[in-house]
Amino acid sequence: MNNIEAITLDVTDTAAAKAFYDKAFGLGDTLRFRQSDAPSTGFRGYILSIVTAQPGNVSAFVDAAVAAGATVLKPITKSMWGYAGVLQAPDGSIWKVACSAKKDTAPISRTVDDLVILLGVADMAAAKKSYVEHGVTVAKSFPGMYVEFASGAWKLALYKHKALAKEGGVAAEGTGSHRIALTGTGPSFTDPDGYAWQSTESVSPTA
């Protein structure tokens, strides 16, 4: 099975990116960096999501990220699904911090329950087929709308591109590089929407 062991972000300054993410989220080796100046404008097509246990934890993550230099795209709001806020990191990537609980039941902490990468795709069926063929196991599927995979340290989910941009509070338009790679246990490949998967061996944890 092809599992995601880490997400690798293309950034202009790897030291600055590592300093920001250590202060904001503290994700360790599950988030890696490589230097790149590849052109990229607008929405890059993905959202990275931290799922935590309770509203106070969401606030703790968001406050730490903003203090480290993130920009708020969507303030923390309560909905029928729980609490969530959306941020943009200094490198341009979009992050959502969320919980399903409606109230705090434990001491506040920055504890991660799940890490999720949400990819915006043009053709859901084609994207799903590509991942299944590359050994990624489907965990949940709503035809034409949403697919979730069992995929290691990071969960993987597919959304329609425009719907995902709306979720992030940004316009759907974008050009150039996605500036991200999914670092996995299987062979390297590129999916139908141009998202690159890299073999774990090809990217060092300290990159």
Short mmCIF file of C-alpha atoms in Angstrom, two decimals:
data_model
loop_
_atom_site.label_atom_id
_atom_site.label_comp_id
_atom_site.label_asym_id
_atom_site.label_seq_id
_atom_site.Cartn_x
_atom_site.Cartn_y
_atom_site.Cartn_z
CA MET A 1 0.00 0.00 0.00
CA ASN A 2 1.25 3.49 -0.86
CA ASN A 3 1.16 5.55 2.35
CA ILE A 4 1.91 9.26 2.82
CA GLU A 5 4.77 9.53 5.30
CA ALA A 6 5.25 13.30 4.95
CA ILE A 7 4.25 16.38 3.00
CA THR A 8 7.07 18.29 1.33
CA LEU A 9 6.52 22.00 0.68
CA ASP A 10 8.46 23.95 -1.94
CA VAL A 11 9.57 27.18 -0.27
CA THR A 12 11.97 29.99 -1.08
CA ASP A 13 13.69 29.79 2.31
CA THR A 14 13.77 26.39 4.03
CA ALA A 15 15.20 27.73 7.31
CA ALA A 16 12.47 30.37 7.59
CA ALA A 17 9.77 27.84 6.73
CA LYS A 18 11.01 25.38 9.34
CA ALA A 19 11.14 28.12 11.98
CA PHE A 20 7.57 29.18 11.20
CA TYR A 21 6.09 25.67 11.29
CA ASP A 22 7.97 24.69 14.45
CA LYS A 23 6.41 27.69 16.21
CA ALA A 24 2.97 27.40 14.63
CA PHE A 25 2.21 23.69 14.54
CA GLY A 26 5.18 21.59 15.65
CA LEU A 27 4.63 18.78 13.12
CA GLY A 28 8.19 17.46 13.09
CA ASP A 29 9.28 15.15 10.27
CA THR A 30 5.75 14.77 8.89
CA LEU A 31 6.29 18.16 7.23
CA ARG A 32 9.41 18.70 5.13
CA PHE A 33 10.80 21.48 2.95
CA ARG A 34 12.82 21.92 -0.21
CA GLN A 35 14.05 25.13 -1.80
CA SER A 36 12.24 26.20 -4.96
CA ASP A 37 11.50 29.38 -6.86
CA ALA A 38 8.99 27.74 -9.21
CA PRO A 39 6.37 30.32 -10.30
CA SER A 40 2.99 29.96 -8.59
CA THR A 41 0.09 32.40 -8.42
CA GLY A 42 -3.34 32.22 -6.80
CA PHE A 43 -4.83 29.05 -5.36
CA ARG A 44 -2.36 26.17 -5.45
CA GLY A 45 -5.13 23.59 -5.41
CA TYR A 46 -4.74 22.08 -1.95
CA ILE A 47 -5.47 22.68 1.74
CA LEU A 48 -3.53 21.12 4.60
CA SER A 49 -5.67 20.40 7.66
CA ILE A 50 -4.94 19.84 11.33
CA VAL A 51 -7.73 18.06 13.20
CA THR A 52 -7.68 18.43 16.97
CA ALA A 53 -9.98 17.48 19.83
CA GLN A 54 -11.73 20.65 21.02
CA PRO A 55 -12.38 24.34 20.29
CA GLY A 56 -9.72 25.60 22.70
CA ASN A 57 -7.09 23.58 20.87
CA VAL A 58 -8.19 25.09 17.55
CA SER A 59 -7.72 28.56 19.02
CA ALA A 60 -4.33 27.61 20.45
CA PHE A 61 -3.07 26.45 17.04
CA VAL A 62 -4.48 29.48 15.21
CA ASP A 63 -3.10 31.95 17.77
CA ALA A 64 0.36 30.36 17.58
CA ALA A 65 0.35 30.41 13.78
CA VAL A 66 -0.72 34.06 13.61
CA ALA A 67 1.94 35.00 16.16
CA ALA A 68 4.51 33.24 13.97
CA GLY A 69 3.44 35.14 10.85
CA ALA A 70 0.35 33.44 9.33
CA THR A 71 -2.55 35.39 7.83
CA VAL A 72 -6.17 34.58 8.73
CA LEU A 73 -8.27 33.72 5.67
CA LYS A 74 -11.33 32.60 7.65
CA PRO A 75 -11.66 33.44 11.36
CA ILE A 76 -12.54 30.58 13.68
CA THR A 77 -16.28 29.98 13.43
CA LYS A 78 -18.77 27.55 14.93
CA SER A 79 -20.89 25.42 12.62
CA MET A 80 -22.94 22.26 12.78
CA TRP A 81 -19.68 20.38 12.20
CA GLY A 82 -17.76 21.97 15.08
CA TYR A 83 -15.12 24.73 15.04
CA ALA A 84 -12.67 25.66 12.30
CA GLY A 85 -10.41 28.46 11.10
CA VAL A 86 -8.36 28.84 7.91
CA LEU A 87 -4.89 30.39 7.66
CA GLN A 88 -2.29 31.13 5.01
CA ALA A 89 1.32 30.48 5.95
CA PRO A 90 4.12 32.86 4.90
CA ASP A 91 5.14 30.39 2.16
CA GLY A 92 1.64 30.66 0.62
CA SER A 93 0.20 27.30 1.65
CA ILE A 94 -3.31 27.22 3.11
CA TRP A 95 -4.06 25.49 6.41
CA LYS A 96 -7.34 24.63 8.11
CA VAL A 97 -7.49 23.87 11.84
CA ALA A 98 -10.67 22.13 12.93
CA CYS A 99 -12.44 20.03 15.55
CA SER A 100 -15.83 18.32 15.66
CA ALA A 101 -16.43 18.94 19.37
CA LYS A 102 -18.69 21.81 20.43
CA LYS A 103 -17.05 22.52 23.79
CA ASP A 104 -13.82 21.98 25.71
CA THR A 105 -13.66 18.93 27.95
CA ALA A 106 -9.93 18.82 28.78
CA PRO A 107 -6.98 21.16 29.37
CA ILE A 108 -6.14 23.21 26.26
CA SER A 109 -3.23 21.87 24.25
CA ARG A 110 -1.79 21.89 20.75
CA THR A 111 -2.31 18.17 20.24
CA VAL A 112 -2.83 16.87 16.70
CA ASP A 113 -5.39 14.11 16.28
CA ASP A 114 -5.18 13.86 12.48
CA LEU A 115 -3.32 15.45 9.59
CA VAL A 116 -5.20 15.68 6.30
CA ILE A 117 -4.23 16.87 2.84
CA LEU A 118 -7.20 17.94 0.71
CA LEU A 119 -6.50 18.02 -3.02
CA GLY A 120 -8.67 19.93 -5.46
CA VAL A 121 -9.18 17.91 -8.64
CA ALA A 122 -10.79 18.53 -12.03
CA ASP A 123 -12.07 14.98 -12.61
CA MET A 124 -12.88 13.03 -9.46
CA ALA A 125 -13.20 9.66 -11.19
CA ALA A 126 -9.88 10.00 -13.01
CA ALA A 127 -8.05 11.12 -9.87
CA LYS A 128 -9.53 8.30 -7.79
CA LYS A 129 -8.59 5.74 -10.46
CA SER A 130 -5.00 7.02 -10.55
CA TYR A 131 -4.56 6.68 -6.80
CA VAL A 132 -6.11 3.22 -6.64
CA GLU A 133 -3.77 2.11 -9.44
CA HIS A 134 -0.82 3.41 -7.42
CA GLY A 135 -1.76 1.44 -4.31
CA VAL A 136 -3.65 4.02 -2.26
CA THR A 137 -6.65 2.42 -0.51
CA VAL A 138 -10.09 4.05 -0.64
CA ALA A 139 -11.64 4.49 2.82
CA LYS A 140 -14.74 6.51 1.91
CA SER A 141 -16.26 7.69 -1.36
CA PHE A 142 -19.14 9.92 -2.46
CA PRO A 143 -19.11 9.71 -6.28
CA GLY A 144 -18.28 12.98 -7.99
CA MET A 145 -17.97 14.90 -4.72
CA TYR A 146 -15.47 13.48 -2.25
CA VAL A 147 -13.03 10.60 -1.87
CA GLU A 148 -11.04 9.77 1.26
CA PHE A 149 -8.10 7.36 1.35
CA ALA A 150 -6.38 5.38 4.08
CA SER A 151 -2.95 6.85 3.58
CA GLY A 152 -0.53 6.81 6.51
CA ALA A 153 0.73 9.75 8.59
CA TRP A 154 -1.39 12.10 6.47
CA LYS A 155 -4.91 11.25 5.42
CA LEU A 156 -5.66 12.06 1.80
CA ALA A 157 -8.97 13.39 0.51
CA LEU A 158 -10.10 14.65 -2.91
CA TYR A 159 -12.51 17.55 -3.47
CA LYS A 160 -13.68 19.33 -6.58
CA HIS A 161 -11.26 22.21 -7.21
CA LYS A 162 -13.77 25.08 -6.93
CA ALA A 163 -15.39 23.62 -3.82
CA LEU A 164 -12.00 23.35 -2.11
CA ALA A 165 -11.08 26.94 -2.98
CA LYS A 166 -14.37 28.08 -1.43
CA GLU A 167 -13.53 26.04 1.68
CA GLY A 168 -10.27 27.97 1.92
CA GLY A 169 -11.87 31.35 1.41
CA VAL A 170 -9.93 32.10 -1.79
CA ALA A 171 -10.64 32.43 -5.52
CA ALA A 172 -10.32 29.18 -7.47
CA GLU A 173 -7.97 30.61 -10.11
CA GLY A 174 -4.28 29.79 -9.96
CA THR A 175 -1.33 29.16 -12.25
CA GLY A 176 2.07 27.53 -12.09
CA SER A 177 3.44 25.01 -9.64
CA HIS A 178 1.44 23.40 -6.84
CA ARG A 179 4.66 23.81 -4.80
CA ILE A 180 3.98 20.62 -2.86
CA ALA A 181 4.87 16.94 -3.01
CA LEU A 182 3.31 13.98 -1.22
CA THR A 183 6.19 11.91 0.12
CA GLY A 184 5.16 8.26 0.24
CA THR A 185 6.30 4.68 0.63
CA GLY A 186 5.58 3.73 -2.99
CA PRO A 187 7.23 4.78 -6.26
CA SER A 188 7.24 8.36 -7.49
CA PHE A 189 4.48 9.46 -9.87
CA THR A 190 2.40 12.48 -10.87
CA ASP A 191 -1.40 12.34 -10.69
CA PRO A 192 -3.80 13.65 -13.39
CA ASP A 193 -3.97 17.10 -11.73
CA GLY A 194 -0.21 17.51 -11.56
CA TYR A 195 0.32 16.69 -7.87
CA ALA A 196 3.65 14.93 -7.42
CA TRP A 197 4.26 11.89 -5.24
CA GLN A 198 7.86 11.25 -4.26
CA SER A 199 9.40 8.11 -2.89
CA THR A 200 10.34 8.48 0.80
CA GLU A 201 13.95 7.72 -0.04
CA SER A 202 14.21 10.71 -2.40
CA VAL A 203 13.62 13.40 0.26
CA SER A 204 15.59 13.59 3.51
CA PRO A 205 13.69 14.43 6.74
CA THR A 206 15.87 17.50 7.26
CA ALA A 207 15.29 18.93 3.77
#
